[in-house]
N, CA, C and O atoms as a GROMACS GRO file, in nm:
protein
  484
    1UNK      N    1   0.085  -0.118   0.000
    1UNK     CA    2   0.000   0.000   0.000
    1UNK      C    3   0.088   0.123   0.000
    1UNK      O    4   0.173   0.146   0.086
    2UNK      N    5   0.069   0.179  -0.074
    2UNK     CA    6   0.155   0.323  -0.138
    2UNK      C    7   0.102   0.414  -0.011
    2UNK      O    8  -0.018   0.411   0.018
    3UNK      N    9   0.219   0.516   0.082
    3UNK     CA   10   0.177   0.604   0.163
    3UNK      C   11   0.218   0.691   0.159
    3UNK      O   12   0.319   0.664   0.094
    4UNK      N   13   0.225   0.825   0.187
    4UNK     CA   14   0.298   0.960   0.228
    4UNK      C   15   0.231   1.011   0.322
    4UNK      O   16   0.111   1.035   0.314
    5UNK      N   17   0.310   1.035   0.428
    5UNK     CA   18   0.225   1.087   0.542
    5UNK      C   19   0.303   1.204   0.597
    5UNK      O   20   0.416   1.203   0.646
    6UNK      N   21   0.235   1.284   0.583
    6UNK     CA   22   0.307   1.466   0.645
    6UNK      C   23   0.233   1.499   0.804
    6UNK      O   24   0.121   1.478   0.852
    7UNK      N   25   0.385   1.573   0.866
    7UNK     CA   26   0.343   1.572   1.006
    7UNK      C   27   0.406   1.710   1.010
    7UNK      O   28   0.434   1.775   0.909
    8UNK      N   29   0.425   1.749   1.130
    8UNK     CA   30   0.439   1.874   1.171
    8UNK      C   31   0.434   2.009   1.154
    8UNK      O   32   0.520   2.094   1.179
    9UNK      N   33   0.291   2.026   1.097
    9UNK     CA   34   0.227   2.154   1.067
    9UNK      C   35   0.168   2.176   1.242
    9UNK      O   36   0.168   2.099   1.339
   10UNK      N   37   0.120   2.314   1.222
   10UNK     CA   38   0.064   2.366   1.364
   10UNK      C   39   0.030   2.532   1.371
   10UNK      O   40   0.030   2.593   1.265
   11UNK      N   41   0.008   2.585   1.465
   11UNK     CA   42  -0.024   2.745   1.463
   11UNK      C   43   0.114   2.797   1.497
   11UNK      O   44   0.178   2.740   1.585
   12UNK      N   45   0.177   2.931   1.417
   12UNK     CA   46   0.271   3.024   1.450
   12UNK      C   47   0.244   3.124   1.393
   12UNK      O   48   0.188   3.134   1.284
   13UNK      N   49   0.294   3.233   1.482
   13UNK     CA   50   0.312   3.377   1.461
   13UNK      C   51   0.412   3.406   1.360
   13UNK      O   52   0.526   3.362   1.345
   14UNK      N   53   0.327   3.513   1.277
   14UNK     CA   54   0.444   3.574   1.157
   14UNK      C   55   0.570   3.598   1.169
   14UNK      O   56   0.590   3.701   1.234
   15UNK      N   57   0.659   3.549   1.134
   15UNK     CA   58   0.801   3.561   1.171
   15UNK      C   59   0.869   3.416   1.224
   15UNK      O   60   0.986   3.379   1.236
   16UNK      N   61   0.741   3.353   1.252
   16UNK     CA   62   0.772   3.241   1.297
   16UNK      C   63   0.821   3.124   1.196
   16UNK      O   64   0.800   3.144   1.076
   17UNK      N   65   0.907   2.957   1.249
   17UNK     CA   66   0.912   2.862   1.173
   17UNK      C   67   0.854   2.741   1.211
   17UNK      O   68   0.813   2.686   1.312
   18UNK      N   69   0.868   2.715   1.061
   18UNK     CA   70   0.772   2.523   1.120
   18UNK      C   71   0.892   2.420   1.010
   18UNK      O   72   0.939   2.439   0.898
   19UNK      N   73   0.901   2.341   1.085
   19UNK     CA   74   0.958   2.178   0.996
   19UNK      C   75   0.831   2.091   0.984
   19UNK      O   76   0.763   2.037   1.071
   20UNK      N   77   0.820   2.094   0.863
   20UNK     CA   78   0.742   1.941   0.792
   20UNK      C   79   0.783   1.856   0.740
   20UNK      O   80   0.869   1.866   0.653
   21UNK      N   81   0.716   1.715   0.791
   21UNK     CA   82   0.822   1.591   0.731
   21UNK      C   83   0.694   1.535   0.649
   21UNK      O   84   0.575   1.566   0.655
   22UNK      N   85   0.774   1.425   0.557
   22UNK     CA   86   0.693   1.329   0.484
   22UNK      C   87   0.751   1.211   0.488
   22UNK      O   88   0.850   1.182   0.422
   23UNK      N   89   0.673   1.112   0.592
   23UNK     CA   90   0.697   0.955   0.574
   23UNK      C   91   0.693   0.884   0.416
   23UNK      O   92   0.593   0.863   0.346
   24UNK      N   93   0.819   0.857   0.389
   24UNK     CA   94   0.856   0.775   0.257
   24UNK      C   95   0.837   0.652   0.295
   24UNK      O   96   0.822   0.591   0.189
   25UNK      N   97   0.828   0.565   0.396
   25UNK     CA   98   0.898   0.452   0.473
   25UNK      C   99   0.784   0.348   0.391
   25UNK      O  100   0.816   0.231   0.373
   26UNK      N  101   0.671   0.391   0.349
   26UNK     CA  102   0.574   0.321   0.248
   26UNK      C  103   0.498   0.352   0.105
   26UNK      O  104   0.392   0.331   0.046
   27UNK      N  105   0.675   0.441   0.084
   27UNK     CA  106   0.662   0.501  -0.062
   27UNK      C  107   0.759   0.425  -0.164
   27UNK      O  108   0.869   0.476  -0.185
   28UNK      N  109   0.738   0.355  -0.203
   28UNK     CA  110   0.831   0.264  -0.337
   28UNK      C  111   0.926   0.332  -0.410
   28UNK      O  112   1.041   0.301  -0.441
   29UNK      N  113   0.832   0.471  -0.443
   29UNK     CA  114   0.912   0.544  -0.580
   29UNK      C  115   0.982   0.656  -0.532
   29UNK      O  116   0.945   0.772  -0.545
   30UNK      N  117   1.101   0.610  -0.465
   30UNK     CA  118   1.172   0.760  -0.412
   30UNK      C  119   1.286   0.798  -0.519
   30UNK      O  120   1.354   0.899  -0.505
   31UNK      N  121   1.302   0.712  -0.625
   31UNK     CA  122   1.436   0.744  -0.740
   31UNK      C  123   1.340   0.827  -0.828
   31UNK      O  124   1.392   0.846  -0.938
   32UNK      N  125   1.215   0.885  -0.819
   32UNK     CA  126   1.127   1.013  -0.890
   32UNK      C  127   1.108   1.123  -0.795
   32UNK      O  128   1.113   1.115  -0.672
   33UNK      N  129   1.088   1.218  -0.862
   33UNK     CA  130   1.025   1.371  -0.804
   33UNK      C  131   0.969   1.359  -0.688
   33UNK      O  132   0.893   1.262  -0.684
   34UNK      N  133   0.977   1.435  -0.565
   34UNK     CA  134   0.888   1.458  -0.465
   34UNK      C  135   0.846   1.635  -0.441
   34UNK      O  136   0.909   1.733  -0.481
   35UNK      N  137   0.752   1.630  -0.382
   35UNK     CA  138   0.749   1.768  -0.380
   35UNK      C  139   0.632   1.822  -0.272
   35UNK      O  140   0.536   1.754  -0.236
   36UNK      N  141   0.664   1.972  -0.224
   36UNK     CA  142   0.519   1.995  -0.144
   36UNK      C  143   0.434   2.087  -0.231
   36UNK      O  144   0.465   2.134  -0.341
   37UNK      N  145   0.354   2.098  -0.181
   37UNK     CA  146   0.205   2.180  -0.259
   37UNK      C  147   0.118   2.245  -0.133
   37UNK      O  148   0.180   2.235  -0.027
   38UNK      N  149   0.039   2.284  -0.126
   38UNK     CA  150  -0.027   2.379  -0.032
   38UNK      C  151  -0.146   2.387  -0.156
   38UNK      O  152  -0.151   2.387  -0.279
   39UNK      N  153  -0.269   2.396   0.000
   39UNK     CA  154  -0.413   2.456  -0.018
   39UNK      C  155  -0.483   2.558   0.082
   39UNK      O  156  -0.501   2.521   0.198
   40UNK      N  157  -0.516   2.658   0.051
   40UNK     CA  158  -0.553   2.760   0.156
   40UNK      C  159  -0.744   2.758   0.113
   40UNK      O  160  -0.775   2.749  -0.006
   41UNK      N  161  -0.829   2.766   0.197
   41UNK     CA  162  -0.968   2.773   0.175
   41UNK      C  163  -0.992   2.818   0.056
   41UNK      O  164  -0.927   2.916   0.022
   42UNK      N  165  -1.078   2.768  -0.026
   42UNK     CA  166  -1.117   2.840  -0.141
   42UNK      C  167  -1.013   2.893  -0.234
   42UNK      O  168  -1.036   2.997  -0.296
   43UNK      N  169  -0.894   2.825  -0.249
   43UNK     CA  170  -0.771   2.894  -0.369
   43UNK      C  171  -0.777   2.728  -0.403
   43UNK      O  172  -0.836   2.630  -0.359
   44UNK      N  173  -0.688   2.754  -0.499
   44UNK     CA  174  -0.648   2.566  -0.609
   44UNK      C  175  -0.551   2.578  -0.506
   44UNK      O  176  -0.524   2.671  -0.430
   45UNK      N  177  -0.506   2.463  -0.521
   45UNK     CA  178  -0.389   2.381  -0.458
   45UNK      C  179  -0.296   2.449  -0.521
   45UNK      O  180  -0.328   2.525  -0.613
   46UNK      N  181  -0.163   2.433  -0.481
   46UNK     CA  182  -0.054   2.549  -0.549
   46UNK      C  183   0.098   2.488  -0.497
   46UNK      O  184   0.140   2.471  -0.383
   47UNK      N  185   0.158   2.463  -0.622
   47UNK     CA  186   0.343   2.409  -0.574
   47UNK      C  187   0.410   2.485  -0.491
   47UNK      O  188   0.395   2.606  -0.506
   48UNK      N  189   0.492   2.442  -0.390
   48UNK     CA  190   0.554   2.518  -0.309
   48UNK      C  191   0.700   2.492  -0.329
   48UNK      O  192   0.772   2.587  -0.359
   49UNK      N  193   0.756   2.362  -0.315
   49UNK     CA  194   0.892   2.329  -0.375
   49UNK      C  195   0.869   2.143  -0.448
   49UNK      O  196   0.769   2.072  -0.439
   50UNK      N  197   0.982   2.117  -0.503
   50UNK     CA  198   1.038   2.052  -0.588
   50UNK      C  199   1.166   1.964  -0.596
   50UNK      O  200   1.256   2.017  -0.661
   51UNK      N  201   1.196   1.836  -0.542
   51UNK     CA  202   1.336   1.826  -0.507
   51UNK      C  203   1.323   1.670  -0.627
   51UNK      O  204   1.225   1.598  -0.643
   52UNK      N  205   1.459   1.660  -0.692
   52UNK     CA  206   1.510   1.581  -0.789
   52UNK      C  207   1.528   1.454  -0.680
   52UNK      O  208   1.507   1.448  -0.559
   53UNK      N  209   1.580   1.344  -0.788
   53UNK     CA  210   1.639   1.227  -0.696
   53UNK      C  211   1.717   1.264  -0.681
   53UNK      O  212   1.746   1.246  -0.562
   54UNK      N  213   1.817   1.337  -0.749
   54UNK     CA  214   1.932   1.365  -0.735
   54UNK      C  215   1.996   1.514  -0.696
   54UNK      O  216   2.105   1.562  -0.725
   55UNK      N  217   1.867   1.575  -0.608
   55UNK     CA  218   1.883   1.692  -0.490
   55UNK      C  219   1.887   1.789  -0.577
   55UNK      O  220   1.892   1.890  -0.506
   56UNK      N  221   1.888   1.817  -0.670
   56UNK     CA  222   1.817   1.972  -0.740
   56UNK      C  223   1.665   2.019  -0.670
   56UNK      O  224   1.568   1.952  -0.634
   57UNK      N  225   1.684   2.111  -0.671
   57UNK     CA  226   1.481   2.155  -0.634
   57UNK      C  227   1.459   2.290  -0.696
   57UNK      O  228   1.528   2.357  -0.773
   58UNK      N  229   1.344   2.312  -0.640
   58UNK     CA  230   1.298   2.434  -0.737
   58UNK      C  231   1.202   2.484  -0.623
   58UNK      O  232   1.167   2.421  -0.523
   59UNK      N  233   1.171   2.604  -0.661
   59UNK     CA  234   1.094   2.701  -0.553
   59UNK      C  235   0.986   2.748  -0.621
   59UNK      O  236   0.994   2.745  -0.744
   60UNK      N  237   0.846   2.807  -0.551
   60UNK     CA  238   0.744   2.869  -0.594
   60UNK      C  239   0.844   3.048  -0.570
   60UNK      O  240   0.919   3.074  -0.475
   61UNK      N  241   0.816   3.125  -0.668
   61UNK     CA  242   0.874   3.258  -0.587
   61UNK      C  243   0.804   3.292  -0.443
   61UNK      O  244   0.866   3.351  -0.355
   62UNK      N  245   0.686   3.253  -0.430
   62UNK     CA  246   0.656   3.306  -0.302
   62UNK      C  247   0.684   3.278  -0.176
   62UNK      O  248   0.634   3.324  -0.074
   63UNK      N  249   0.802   3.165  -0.198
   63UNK     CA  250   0.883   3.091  -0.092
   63UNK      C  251   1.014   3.103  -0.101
   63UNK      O  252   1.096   3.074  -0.014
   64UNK      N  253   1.044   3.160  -0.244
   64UNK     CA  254   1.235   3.130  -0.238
   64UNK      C  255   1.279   3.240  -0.118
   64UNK      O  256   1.236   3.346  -0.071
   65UNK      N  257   1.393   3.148  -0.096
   65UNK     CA  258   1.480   3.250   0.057
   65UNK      C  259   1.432   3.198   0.131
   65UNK      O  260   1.517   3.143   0.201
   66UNK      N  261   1.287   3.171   0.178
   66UNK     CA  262   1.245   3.137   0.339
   66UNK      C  263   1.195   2.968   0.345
   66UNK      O  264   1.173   2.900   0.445
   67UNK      N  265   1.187   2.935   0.221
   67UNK     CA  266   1.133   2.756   0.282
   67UNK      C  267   1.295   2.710   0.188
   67UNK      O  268   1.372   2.758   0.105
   68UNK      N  269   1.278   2.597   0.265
   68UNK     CA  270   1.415   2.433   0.219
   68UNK      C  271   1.347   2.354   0.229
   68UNK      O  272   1.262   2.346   0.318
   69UNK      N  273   1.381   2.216   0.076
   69UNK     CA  274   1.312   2.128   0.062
   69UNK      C  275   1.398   2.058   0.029
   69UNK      O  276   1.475   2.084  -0.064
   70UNK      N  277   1.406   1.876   0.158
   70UNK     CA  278   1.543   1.806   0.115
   70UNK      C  279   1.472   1.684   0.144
   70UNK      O  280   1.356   1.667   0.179
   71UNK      N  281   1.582   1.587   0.119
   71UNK     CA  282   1.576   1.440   0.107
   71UNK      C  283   1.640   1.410   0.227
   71UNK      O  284   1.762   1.426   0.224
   72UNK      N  285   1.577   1.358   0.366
   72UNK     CA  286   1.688   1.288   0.397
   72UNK      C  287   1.644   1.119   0.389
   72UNK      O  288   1.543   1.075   0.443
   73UNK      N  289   1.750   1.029   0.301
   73UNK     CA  290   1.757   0.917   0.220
   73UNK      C  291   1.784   0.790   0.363
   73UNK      O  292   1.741   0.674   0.364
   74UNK      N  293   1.850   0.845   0.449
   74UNK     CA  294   1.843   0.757   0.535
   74UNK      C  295   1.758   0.692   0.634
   74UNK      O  296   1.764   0.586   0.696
   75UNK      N  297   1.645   0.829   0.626
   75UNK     CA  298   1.539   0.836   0.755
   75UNK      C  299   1.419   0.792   0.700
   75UNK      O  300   1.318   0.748   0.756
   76UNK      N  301   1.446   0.813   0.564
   76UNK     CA  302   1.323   0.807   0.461
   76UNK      C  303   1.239   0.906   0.487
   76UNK      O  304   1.128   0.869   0.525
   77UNK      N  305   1.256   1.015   0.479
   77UNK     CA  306   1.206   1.100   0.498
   77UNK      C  307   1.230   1.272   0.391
   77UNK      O  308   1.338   1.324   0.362
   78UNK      N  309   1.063   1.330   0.346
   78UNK     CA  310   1.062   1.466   0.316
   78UNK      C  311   1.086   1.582   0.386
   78UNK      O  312   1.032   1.587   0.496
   79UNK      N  313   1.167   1.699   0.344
   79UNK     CA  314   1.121   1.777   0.506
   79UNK      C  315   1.091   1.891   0.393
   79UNK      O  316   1.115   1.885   0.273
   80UNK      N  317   1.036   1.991   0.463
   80UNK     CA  318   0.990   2.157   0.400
   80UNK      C  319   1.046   2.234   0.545
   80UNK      O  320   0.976   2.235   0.646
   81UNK      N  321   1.186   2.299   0.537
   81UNK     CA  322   1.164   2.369   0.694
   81UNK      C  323   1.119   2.548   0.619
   81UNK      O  324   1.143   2.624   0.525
   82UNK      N  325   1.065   2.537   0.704
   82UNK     CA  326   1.011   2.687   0.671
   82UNK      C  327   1.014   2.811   0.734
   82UNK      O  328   0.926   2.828   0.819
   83UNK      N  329   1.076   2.883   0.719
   83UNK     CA  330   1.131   3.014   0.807
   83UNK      C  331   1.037   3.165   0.745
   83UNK      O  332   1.020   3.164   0.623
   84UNK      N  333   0.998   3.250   0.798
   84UNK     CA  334   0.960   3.429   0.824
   84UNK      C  335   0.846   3.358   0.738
   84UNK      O  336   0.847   3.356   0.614
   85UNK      N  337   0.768   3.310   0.802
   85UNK     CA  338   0.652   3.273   0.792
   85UNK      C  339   0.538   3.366   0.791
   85UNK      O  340   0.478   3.406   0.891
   86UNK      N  341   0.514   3.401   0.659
   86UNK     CA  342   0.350   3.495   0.691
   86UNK      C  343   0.222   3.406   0.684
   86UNK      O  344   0.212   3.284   0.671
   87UNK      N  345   0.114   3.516   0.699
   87UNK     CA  346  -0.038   3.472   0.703
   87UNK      C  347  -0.048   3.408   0.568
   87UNK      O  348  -0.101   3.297   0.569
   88UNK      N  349  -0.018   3.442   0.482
   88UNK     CA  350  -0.048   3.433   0.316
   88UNK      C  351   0.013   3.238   0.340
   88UNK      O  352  -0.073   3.170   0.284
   89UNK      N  353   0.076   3.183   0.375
   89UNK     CA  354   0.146   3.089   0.395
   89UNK      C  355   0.018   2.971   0.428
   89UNK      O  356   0.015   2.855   0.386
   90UNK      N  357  -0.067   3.027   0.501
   90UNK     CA  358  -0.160   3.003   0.580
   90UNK      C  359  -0.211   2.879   0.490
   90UNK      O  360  -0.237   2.900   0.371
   91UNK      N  361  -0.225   2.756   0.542
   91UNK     CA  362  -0.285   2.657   0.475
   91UNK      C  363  -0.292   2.506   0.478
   91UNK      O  364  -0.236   2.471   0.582
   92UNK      N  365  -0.342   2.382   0.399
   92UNK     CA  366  -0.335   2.231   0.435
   92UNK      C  367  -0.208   2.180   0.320
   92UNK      O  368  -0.227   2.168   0.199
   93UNK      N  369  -0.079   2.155   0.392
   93UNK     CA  370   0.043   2.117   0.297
   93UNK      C  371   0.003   1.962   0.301
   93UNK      O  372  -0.041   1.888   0.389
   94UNK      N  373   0.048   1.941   0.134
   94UNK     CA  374   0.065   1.828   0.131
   94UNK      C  375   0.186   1.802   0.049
   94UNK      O  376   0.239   1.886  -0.024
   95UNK      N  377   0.245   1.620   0.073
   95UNK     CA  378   0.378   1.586   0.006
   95UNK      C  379   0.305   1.501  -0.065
   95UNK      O  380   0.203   1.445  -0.026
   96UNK      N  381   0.372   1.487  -0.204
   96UNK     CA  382   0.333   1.458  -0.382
   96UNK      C  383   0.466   1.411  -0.387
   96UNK      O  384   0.573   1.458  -0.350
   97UNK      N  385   0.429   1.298  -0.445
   97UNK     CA  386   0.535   1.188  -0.591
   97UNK      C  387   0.500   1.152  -0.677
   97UNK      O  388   0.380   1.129  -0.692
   98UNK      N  389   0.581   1.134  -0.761
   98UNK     CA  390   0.550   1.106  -0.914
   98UNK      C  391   0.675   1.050  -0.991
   98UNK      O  392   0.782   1.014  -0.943
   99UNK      N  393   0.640   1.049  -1.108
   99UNK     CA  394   0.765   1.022  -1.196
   99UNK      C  395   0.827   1.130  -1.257
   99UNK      O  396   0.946   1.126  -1.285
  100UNK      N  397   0.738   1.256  -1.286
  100UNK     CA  398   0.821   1.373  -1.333
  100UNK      C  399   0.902   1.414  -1.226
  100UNK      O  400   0.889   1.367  -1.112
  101UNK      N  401   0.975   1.491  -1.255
  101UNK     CA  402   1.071   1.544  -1.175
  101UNK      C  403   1.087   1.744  -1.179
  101UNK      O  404   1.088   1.810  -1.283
  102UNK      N  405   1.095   1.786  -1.075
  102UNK     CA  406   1.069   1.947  -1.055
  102UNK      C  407   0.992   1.967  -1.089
  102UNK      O  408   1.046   2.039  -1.174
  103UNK      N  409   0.854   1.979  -1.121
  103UNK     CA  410   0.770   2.021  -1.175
  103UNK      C  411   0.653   2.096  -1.004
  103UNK      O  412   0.649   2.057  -0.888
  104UNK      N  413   0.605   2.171  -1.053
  104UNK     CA  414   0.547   2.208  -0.908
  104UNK      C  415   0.384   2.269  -0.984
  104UNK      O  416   0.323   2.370  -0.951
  105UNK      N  417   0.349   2.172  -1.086
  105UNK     CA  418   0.184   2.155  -1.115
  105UNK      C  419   0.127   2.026  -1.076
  105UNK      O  420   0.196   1.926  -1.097
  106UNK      N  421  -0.006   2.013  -1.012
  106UNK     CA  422  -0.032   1.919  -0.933
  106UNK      C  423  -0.105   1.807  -0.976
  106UNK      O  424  -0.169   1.723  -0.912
  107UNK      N  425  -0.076   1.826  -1.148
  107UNK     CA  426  -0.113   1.722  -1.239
  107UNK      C  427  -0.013   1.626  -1.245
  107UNK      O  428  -0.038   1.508  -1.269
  108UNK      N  429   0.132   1.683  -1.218
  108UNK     CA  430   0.242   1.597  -1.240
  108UNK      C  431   0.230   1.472  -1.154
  108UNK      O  432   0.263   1.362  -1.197
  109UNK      N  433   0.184   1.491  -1.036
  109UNK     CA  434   0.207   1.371  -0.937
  109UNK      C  435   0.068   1.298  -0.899
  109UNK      O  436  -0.047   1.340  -0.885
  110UNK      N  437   0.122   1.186  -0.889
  110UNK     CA  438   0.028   1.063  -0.881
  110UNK      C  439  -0.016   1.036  -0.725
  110UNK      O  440  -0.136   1.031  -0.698
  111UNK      N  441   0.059   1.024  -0.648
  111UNK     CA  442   0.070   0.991  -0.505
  111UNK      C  443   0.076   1.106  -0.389
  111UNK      O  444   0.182   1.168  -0.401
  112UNK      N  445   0.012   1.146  -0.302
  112UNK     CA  446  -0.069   1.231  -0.221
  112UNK      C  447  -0.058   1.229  -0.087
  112UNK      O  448  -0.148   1.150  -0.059
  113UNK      N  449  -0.006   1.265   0.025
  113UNK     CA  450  -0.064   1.238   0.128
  113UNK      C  451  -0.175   1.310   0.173
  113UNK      O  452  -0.236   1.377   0.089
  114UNK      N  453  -0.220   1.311   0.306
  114UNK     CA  454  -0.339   1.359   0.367
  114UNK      C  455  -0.333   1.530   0.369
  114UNK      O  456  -0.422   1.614   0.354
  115UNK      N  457  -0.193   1.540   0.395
  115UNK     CA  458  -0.216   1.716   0.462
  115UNK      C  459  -0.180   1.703   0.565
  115UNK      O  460  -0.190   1.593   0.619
  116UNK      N  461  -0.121   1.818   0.632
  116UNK     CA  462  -0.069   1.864   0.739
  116UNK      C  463  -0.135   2.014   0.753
  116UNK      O  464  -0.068   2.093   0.685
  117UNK      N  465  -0.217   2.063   0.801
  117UNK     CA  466  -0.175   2.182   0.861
  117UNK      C  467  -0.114   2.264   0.924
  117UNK      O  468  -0.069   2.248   1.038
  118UNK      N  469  -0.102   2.402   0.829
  118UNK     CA  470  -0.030   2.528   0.883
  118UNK      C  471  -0.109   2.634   0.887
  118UNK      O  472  -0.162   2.688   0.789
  119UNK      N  473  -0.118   2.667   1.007
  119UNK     CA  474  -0.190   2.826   1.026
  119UNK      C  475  -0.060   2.956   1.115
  119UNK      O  476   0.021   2.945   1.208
  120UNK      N  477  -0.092   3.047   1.042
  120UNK     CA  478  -0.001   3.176   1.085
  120UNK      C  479  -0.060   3.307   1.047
  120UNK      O  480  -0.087   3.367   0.944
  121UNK      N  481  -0.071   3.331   1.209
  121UNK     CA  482  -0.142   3.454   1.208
  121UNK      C  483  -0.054   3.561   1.235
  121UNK      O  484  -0.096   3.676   1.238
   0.00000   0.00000   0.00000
């Protein structure tokens, strides 16, 4: 059974940071694209970053400078750490795989987890 499971979203103040992980540990296809995405009430879902198998990534502009998106290969694990956190940020993240690679449209990926929430007021 194919999984991705994202954890450590929560409430912080603007200025504030959050680390989000994504359980790979029941994801098969980690030699393809992973990536996060975000949904805020009533907007489409929207790419946030982008990381290669082979550790390239890519940024939404409305994150470059303040979020990092890495592999760690040993833990099996996604992370998004996210730093000067505004309201606009505000939303249900989720971690996406697929076979394309960098791509941060949410047609590219096949595999989904639940969401994590982030709220920042």
């Amino acid at each position: 059974h194919v999984q991705l499971v994202e954890s450590g979203g929560g409430s912080v103040q603007a200025g504030g940071s959050l680390r989000l992980s994504c359980d790979l540990s029941s994801y098969p296809y980690k030699q393809y694209g992973l990536a996060w995405f975000r949904q805020a009430p009533g907007k489409a879902r929207e790419g946030v970053a982008a990381i290669s198998s082979a550790g390239a990534t890519l940024y939404a502009d409305s994150v470059k400078g303040r979020f990092t998106i890495s592999r760690d290969n040993a833990e099996n694990t996604l992370l998004l750490e996210m730093n000067e956190l505004k309201p606009e940020d505000t939303g249900t993240y989720y971690c996406a795989g697929g076979a394309w690679q960098l791509l941060l449209r949410p047609t590219a990926y096949n595999y989904w987890g639940r969401g994590t929430q982030v709220t920042v007021s």
